[in-house]
Amino acid sequence: MEYRKLGNSELELSTITYGAFAIGGTMWAGTDKKDSINSIHASIDHGVTTIDTAPFYGFGLSEEMIGEAIKSQDRSKVQLLTKFGLVWDGSNNGKGDYFFDADDNGKKVPIYKYSSKQNVIKEIEESLKRLQTDYIDLLQIHWPDVTTPISETMEAVETLIQQGKIRAFGVSNYNVAQIQEAQKKVQITSNQVAYSMLNRKIEEELIPFTLAENIGIIAYSPMERGLLTGKYFLDSKLKENDHRNGYFGKFDLQQVKTLIEELSSLAHSKHISISQLVLRWTTLQKGISIVLAGARNAEQAISNAKTMDFDLSSSELEFINLAISKVK
């Protein structure tokens, strides 16, 4: 495994970071607790020291399982990244910015972006309890909340830093202007944003800005929620309440299938999986600090960790980039 310093912080994180969205189950057609905890243990055993989660993932379940999984580990050797600002339990009393309705076992649950000072403090106390720890290595705002001034949200962050409950602070899904506003109050360590072979928008404005400001980029959805594994084009069937039934519809699936077929030849020659090839390519892109990779069982976790066991030559990267350029 390779470890990288995150932005302007002192955090040293594993380049492949365990992404814990799917194990929460919500929007992913459920989860298996035993498999999920095994996947976390397998990740740690193979050098993945960093785990990224959020209260929204499984409405607290993801954080709870992580807390259970790491309680036997040396806490100083595991970096916990979590978030705040998505409310599902009605505690916002109708305040905040309505986001969408999440499917929770057939029940529609309204989700709000809400980052008032009071709510931030409340959420962090709940996360600390679920994670069974007294500090969070990197706290992140999950999504911008247009109903709360950024300065108010940052006041809460300042308090948490002073209390020693968080080591560093990052944003997620922020644009350049929003980062600049937040920086007036708090040092911004990182921005967690969507980035993949099929979604490279951040290369235009965000990456140049974060490089200049020494702000790390945490890439999420590098596999486009499993689409780039290629399984979807074989015999993999999604359950009815899996959000990816709709999510995959935004892509030209025939072009994606062709891309995977082109990359398969290179993956085969290197004795690696398509998933590993896609993840490794992502880790090598300019401005990308760490890459989130989800795993729902130990086998997937080990495969993700082994992504860093090989490299890609300049000619191999050229081959990959040419194949990507054909996808509109």
mmCIF file of C-alpha atoms in Angstrom, residues 43-218:
data_model
loop_
_atom_site.group_PDB
_atom_site.id
_atom_site.type_symbol
_atom_site.label_atom_id
_atom_site.label_comp_id
_atom_site.label_asym_id
_atom_site.label_seq_id
_atom_site.Cartn_x
_atom_site.Cartn_y
_atom_site.Cartn_z
ATOM 1 C CA SER A 43 -8.922 -4.055 4.193
ATOM 2 C CA ILE A 44 -6.954 -3.231 7.321
ATOM 3 C CA ASP A 45 -5.064 -6.522 7.119
ATOM 4 C CA HIS A 46 -3.955 -5.588 3.597
ATOM 5 C CA GLY A 47 -2.761 -2.061 4.367
ATOM 6 C CA VAL A 48 -5.888 0.041 3.933
ATOM 7 C CA THR A 49 -5.704 2.207 7.050
ATOM 8 C CA THR A 50 -8.287 4.822 6.057
ATOM 9 C CA ILE A 51 -12.076 4.432 6.212
ATOM 10 C CA ASP A 52 -14.550 6.966 4.832
ATOM 11 C CA THR A 53 -18.157 6.935 5.989
ATOM 12 C CA ALA A 54 -21.102 9.221 6.835
ATOM 13 C CA PRO A 55 -24.126 9.181 9.148
ATOM 14 C CA PHE A 56 -26.406 9.033 6.096
ATOM 15 C CA TYR A 57 -24.958 5.687 4.990
ATOM 16 C CA GLY A 58 -27.545 3.281 6.347
ATOM 17 C CA PHE A 59 -28.894 5.986 8.664
ATOM 18 C CA GLY A 60 -26.090 5.360 11.148
ATOM 19 C CA LEU A 61 -25.536 1.665 10.387
ATOM 20 C CA SER A 62 -22.322 2.154 8.411
ATOM 21 C CA GLU A 63 -20.708 4.105 11.252
ATOM 22 C CA GLU A 64 -21.930 1.558 13.818
ATOM 23 C CA MET A 65 -20.391 -1.369 11.932
ATOM 24 C CA ILE A 66 -17.114 0.496 11.488
ATOM 25 C CA GLY A 67 -17.049 1.242 15.211
ATOM 26 C CA GLU A 68 -17.563 -2.440 15.968
ATOM 27 C CA ALA A 69 -14.981 -3.538 13.388
ATOM 28 C CA ILE A 70 -12.153 -1.303 14.613
ATOM 29 C CA LYS A 71 -12.664 -1.514 18.376
ATOM 30 C CA SER A 72 -9.994 -4.235 18.550
ATOM 31 C CA GLN A 73 -7.590 -2.230 16.355
ATOM 32 C CA ASP A 74 -4.934 0.290 17.393
ATOM 33 C CA ARG A 75 -6.945 3.498 16.914
ATOM 34 C CA SER A 76 -3.813 5.526 16.177
ATOM 35 C CA LYS A 77 -3.195 3.375 13.101
ATOM 36 C CA VAL A 78 -6.681 3.742 11.607
ATOM 37 C CA GLN A 79 -7.894 7.029 10.125
ATOM 38 C CA LEU A 80 -11.624 7.667 10.359
ATOM 39 C CA LEU A 81 -13.233 10.060 7.881
ATOM 40 C CA THR A 82 -16.884 10.932 8.326
ATOM 41 C CA LYS A 83 -19.318 13.698 7.440
ATOM 42 C CA PHE A 84 -22.290 15.755 8.574
ATOM 43 C CA GLY A 85 -25.118 17.680 7.005
ATOM 44 C CA LEU A 86 -27.614 15.131 5.633
ATOM 45 C CA VAL A 87 -30.616 14.789 7.940
ATOM 46 C CA TRP A 88 -33.165 12.003 7.628
ATOM 47 C CA ASP A 89 -34.783 11.699 11.059
ATOM 48 C CA GLY A 90 -36.863 14.883 11.086
ATOM 49 C CA SER A 91 -34.676 16.523 13.737
ATOM 50 C CA ASN A 92 -34.274 19.525 11.422
ATOM 51 C CA ASN A 93 -37.990 20.335 11.891
ATOM 52 C CA GLY A 94 -38.414 21.109 8.232
ATOM 53 C CA LYS A 95 -35.384 23.407 8.097
ATOM 54 C CA GLY A 96 -32.622 23.049 5.565
ATOM 55 C CA ASP A 97 -32.511 22.336 1.854
ATOM 56 C CA TYR A 98 -34.659 19.391 0.685
ATOM 57 C CA PHE A 99 -32.420 17.010 -1.275
ATOM 58 C CA PHE A 100 -34.320 13.867 -2.313
ATOM 59 C CA ASP A 101 -36.324 10.895 -1.042
ATOM 60 C CA ALA A 102 -34.151 7.904 -0.140
ATOM 61 C CA ASP A 103 -35.524 4.369 -0.415
ATOM 62 C CA ASP A 104 -35.240 2.529 2.893
ATOM 63 C CA ASN A 105 -36.619 -0.990 2.367
ATOM 64 C CA GLY A 106 -39.514 0.325 0.304
ATOM 65 C CA LYS A 107 -40.140 3.356 2.520
ATOM 66 C CA LYS A 108 -39.454 6.821 1.137
ATOM 67 C CA VAL A 109 -37.423 8.917 3.559
ATOM 68 C CA PRO A 110 -36.996 12.661 2.829
ATOM 69 C CA ILE A 111 -33.374 13.793 3.068
ATOM 70 C CA TYR A 112 -32.381 17.379 3.845
ATOM 71 C CA LYS A 113 -29.071 19.210 3.558
ATOM 72 C CA TYR A 114 -28.799 20.975 6.902
ATOM 73 C CA SER A 115 -25.608 22.354 8.403
ATOM 74 C CA SER A 116 -26.623 24.806 11.108
ATOM 75 C CA LYS A 117 -24.131 25.214 13.949
ATOM 76 C CA GLN A 118 -26.416 23.389 16.363
ATOM 77 C CA ASN A 119 -26.974 20.486 13.980
ATOM 78 C CA VAL A 120 -23.259 20.077 13.226
ATOM 79 C CA ILE A 121 -22.404 19.760 16.928
ATOM 80 C CA LYS A 122 -25.292 17.325 17.433
ATOM 81 C CA GLU A 123 -24.284 15.117 14.500
ATOM 82 C CA ILE A 124 -20.647 14.864 15.540
ATOM 83 C CA GLU A 125 -21.550 13.714 19.042
ATOM 84 C CA GLU A 126 -23.734 11.006 17.496
ATOM 85 C CA SER A 127 -20.987 9.950 15.073
ATOM 86 C CA LEU A 128 -18.395 9.705 17.846
ATOM 87 C CA LYS A 129 -20.721 7.423 19.767
ATOM 88 C CA ARG A 130 -21.461 5.176 16.787
ATOM 89 C CA LEU A 131 -17.792 4.984 15.793
ATOM 90 C CA GLN A 132 -16.782 4.249 19.399
ATOM 91 C CA THR A 133 -14.046 6.883 19.383
ATOM 92 C CA ASP A 134 -13.350 10.280 20.920
ATOM 93 C CA TYR A 135 -12.003 11.976 17.797
ATOM 94 C CA ILE A 136 -12.417 11.972 14.024
ATOM 95 C CA ASP A 137 -9.368 12.300 11.794
ATOM 96 C CA LEU A 138 -11.119 14.169 8.988
ATOM 97 C CA LEU A 139 -14.580 15.661 9.314
ATOM 98 C CA GLN A 140 -16.324 16.724 6.103
ATOM 99 C CA ILE A 141 -19.507 18.581 5.234
ATOM 100 C CA HIS A 142 -21.434 16.135 3.055
ATOM 101 C CA TRP A 143 -23.160 18.590 0.683
ATOM 102 C CA PRO A 144 -23.477 22.390 0.558
ATOM 103 C CA ASP A 145 -26.544 23.690 2.419
ATOM 104 C CA VAL A 146 -27.785 26.885 0.738
ATOM 105 C CA THR A 147 -30.070 27.703 3.686
ATOM 106 C CA THR A 148 -27.220 28.039 6.199
ATOM 107 C CA PRO A 149 -24.418 30.599 5.815
ATOM 108 C CA ILE A 150 -21.094 28.853 5.305
ATOM 109 C CA SER A 151 -19.652 31.057 8.045
ATOM 110 C CA GLU A 152 -22.121 29.622 10.575
ATOM 111 C CA THR A 153 -21.212 26.057 9.656
ATOM 112 C CA MET A 154 -17.514 26.890 9.973
ATOM 113 C CA GLU A 155 -18.085 28.331 13.463
ATOM 114 C CA ALA A 156 -19.196 24.866 14.557
ATOM 115 C CA VAL A 157 -16.120 23.349 12.911
ATOM 116 C CA GLU A 158 -13.854 25.810 14.749
ATOM 117 C CA THR A 159 -15.408 24.724 18.033
ATOM 118 C CA LEU A 160 -14.842 21.036 17.256
ATOM 119 C CA ILE A 161 -11.205 21.673 16.348
ATOM 120 C CA GLN A 162 -10.646 23.585 19.600
ATOM 121 C CA GLN A 163 -12.238 20.726 21.542
ATOM 122 C CA GLY A 164 -9.893 18.222 19.908
ATOM 123 C CA LYS A 165 -12.775 16.200 18.456
ATOM 124 C CA ILE A 166 -11.509 16.514 14.888
ATOM 125 C CA ARG A 167 -7.940 16.551 13.572
ATOM 126 C CA ALA A 168 -8.677 18.162 10.221
ATOM 127 C CA PHE A 169 -11.625 19.500 8.243
ATOM 128 C CA GLY A 170 -12.612 18.986 4.642
ATOM 129 C CA VAL A 171 -15.549 19.755 2.408
ATOM 130 C CA SER A 172 -17.402 17.561 -0.045
ATOM 131 C CA ASN A 173 -19.122 18.457 -3.297
ATOM 132 C CA TYR A 174 -17.986 22.088 -2.945
ATOM 133 C CA ASN A 175 -17.120 24.323 -5.877
ATOM 134 C CA VAL A 176 -14.234 26.800 -5.898
ATOM 135 C CA ALA A 177 -16.285 29.761 -4.665
ATOM 136 C CA GLN A 178 -17.690 27.762 -1.747
ATOM 137 C CA ILE A 179 -14.207 26.598 -0.712
ATOM 138 C CA GLN A 180 -12.943 30.179 -0.819
ATOM 139 C CA GLU A 181 -15.806 31.285 1.422
ATOM 140 C CA ALA A 182 -15.171 28.477 3.907
ATOM 141 C CA GLN A 183 -11.429 29.261 3.981
ATOM 142 C CA LYS A 184 -12.176 32.667 5.487
ATOM 143 C CA LYS A 185 -12.937 30.867 8.766
ATOM 144 C CA VAL A 186 -11.289 27.418 8.689
ATOM 145 C CA GLN A 187 -8.324 25.751 6.995
ATOM 146 C CA ILE A 188 -9.762 23.454 4.331
ATOM 147 C CA THR A 189 -7.744 20.252 4.052
ATOM 148 C CA SER A 190 -9.620 18.474 1.265
ATOM 149 C CA ASN A 191 -12.602 18.318 -1.037
ATOM 150 C CA GLN A 192 -14.328 14.982 -1.632
ATOM 151 C CA VAL A 193 -15.845 14.929 -5.106
ATOM 152 C CA ALA A 194 -17.077 12.517 -7.765
ATOM 153 C CA TYR A 195 -14.354 11.569 -10.238
ATOM 154 C CA SER A 196 -13.962 8.690 -12.662
ATOM 155 C CA MET A 197 -13.017 7.754 -16.203
ATOM 156 C CA LEU A 198 -16.569 8.735 -17.133
ATOM 157 C CA ASN A 199 -16.697 11.931 -15.078
ATOM 158 C CA ARG A 200 -13.646 14.211 -15.281
ATOM 159 C CA LYS A 201 -15.326 17.621 -14.889
ATOM 160 C CA ILE A 202 -13.203 18.573 -11.866
ATOM 161 C CA GLU A 203 -10.101 18.678 -14.069
ATOM 162 C CA GLU A 204 -11.292 21.954 -15.623
ATOM 163 C CA GLU A 205 -11.421 24.348 -12.652
ATOM 164 C CA LEU A 206 -11.343 22.516 -9.335
ATOM 165 C CA ILE A 207 -8.091 20.561 -9.710
ATOM 166 C CA PRO A 208 -5.986 23.601 -10.737
ATOM 167 C CA PHE A 209 -7.411 25.517 -7.762
ATOM 168 C CA THR A 210 -6.810 22.791 -5.187
ATOM 169 C CA LEU A 211 -3.274 22.192 -6.439
ATOM 170 C CA ALA A 212 -2.502 25.898 -6.064
ATOM 171 C CA GLU A 213 -4.037 25.979 -2.572
ATOM 172 C CA ASN A 214 -2.521 22.665 -1.377
ATOM 173 C CA ILE A 215 -5.955 21.161 -0.826
ATOM 174 C CA GLY A 216 -6.319 17.412 -1.274
ATOM 175 C CA ILE A 217 -8.867 15.756 -3.529
ATOM 176 C CA ILE A 218 -10.654 12.638 -2.302
#
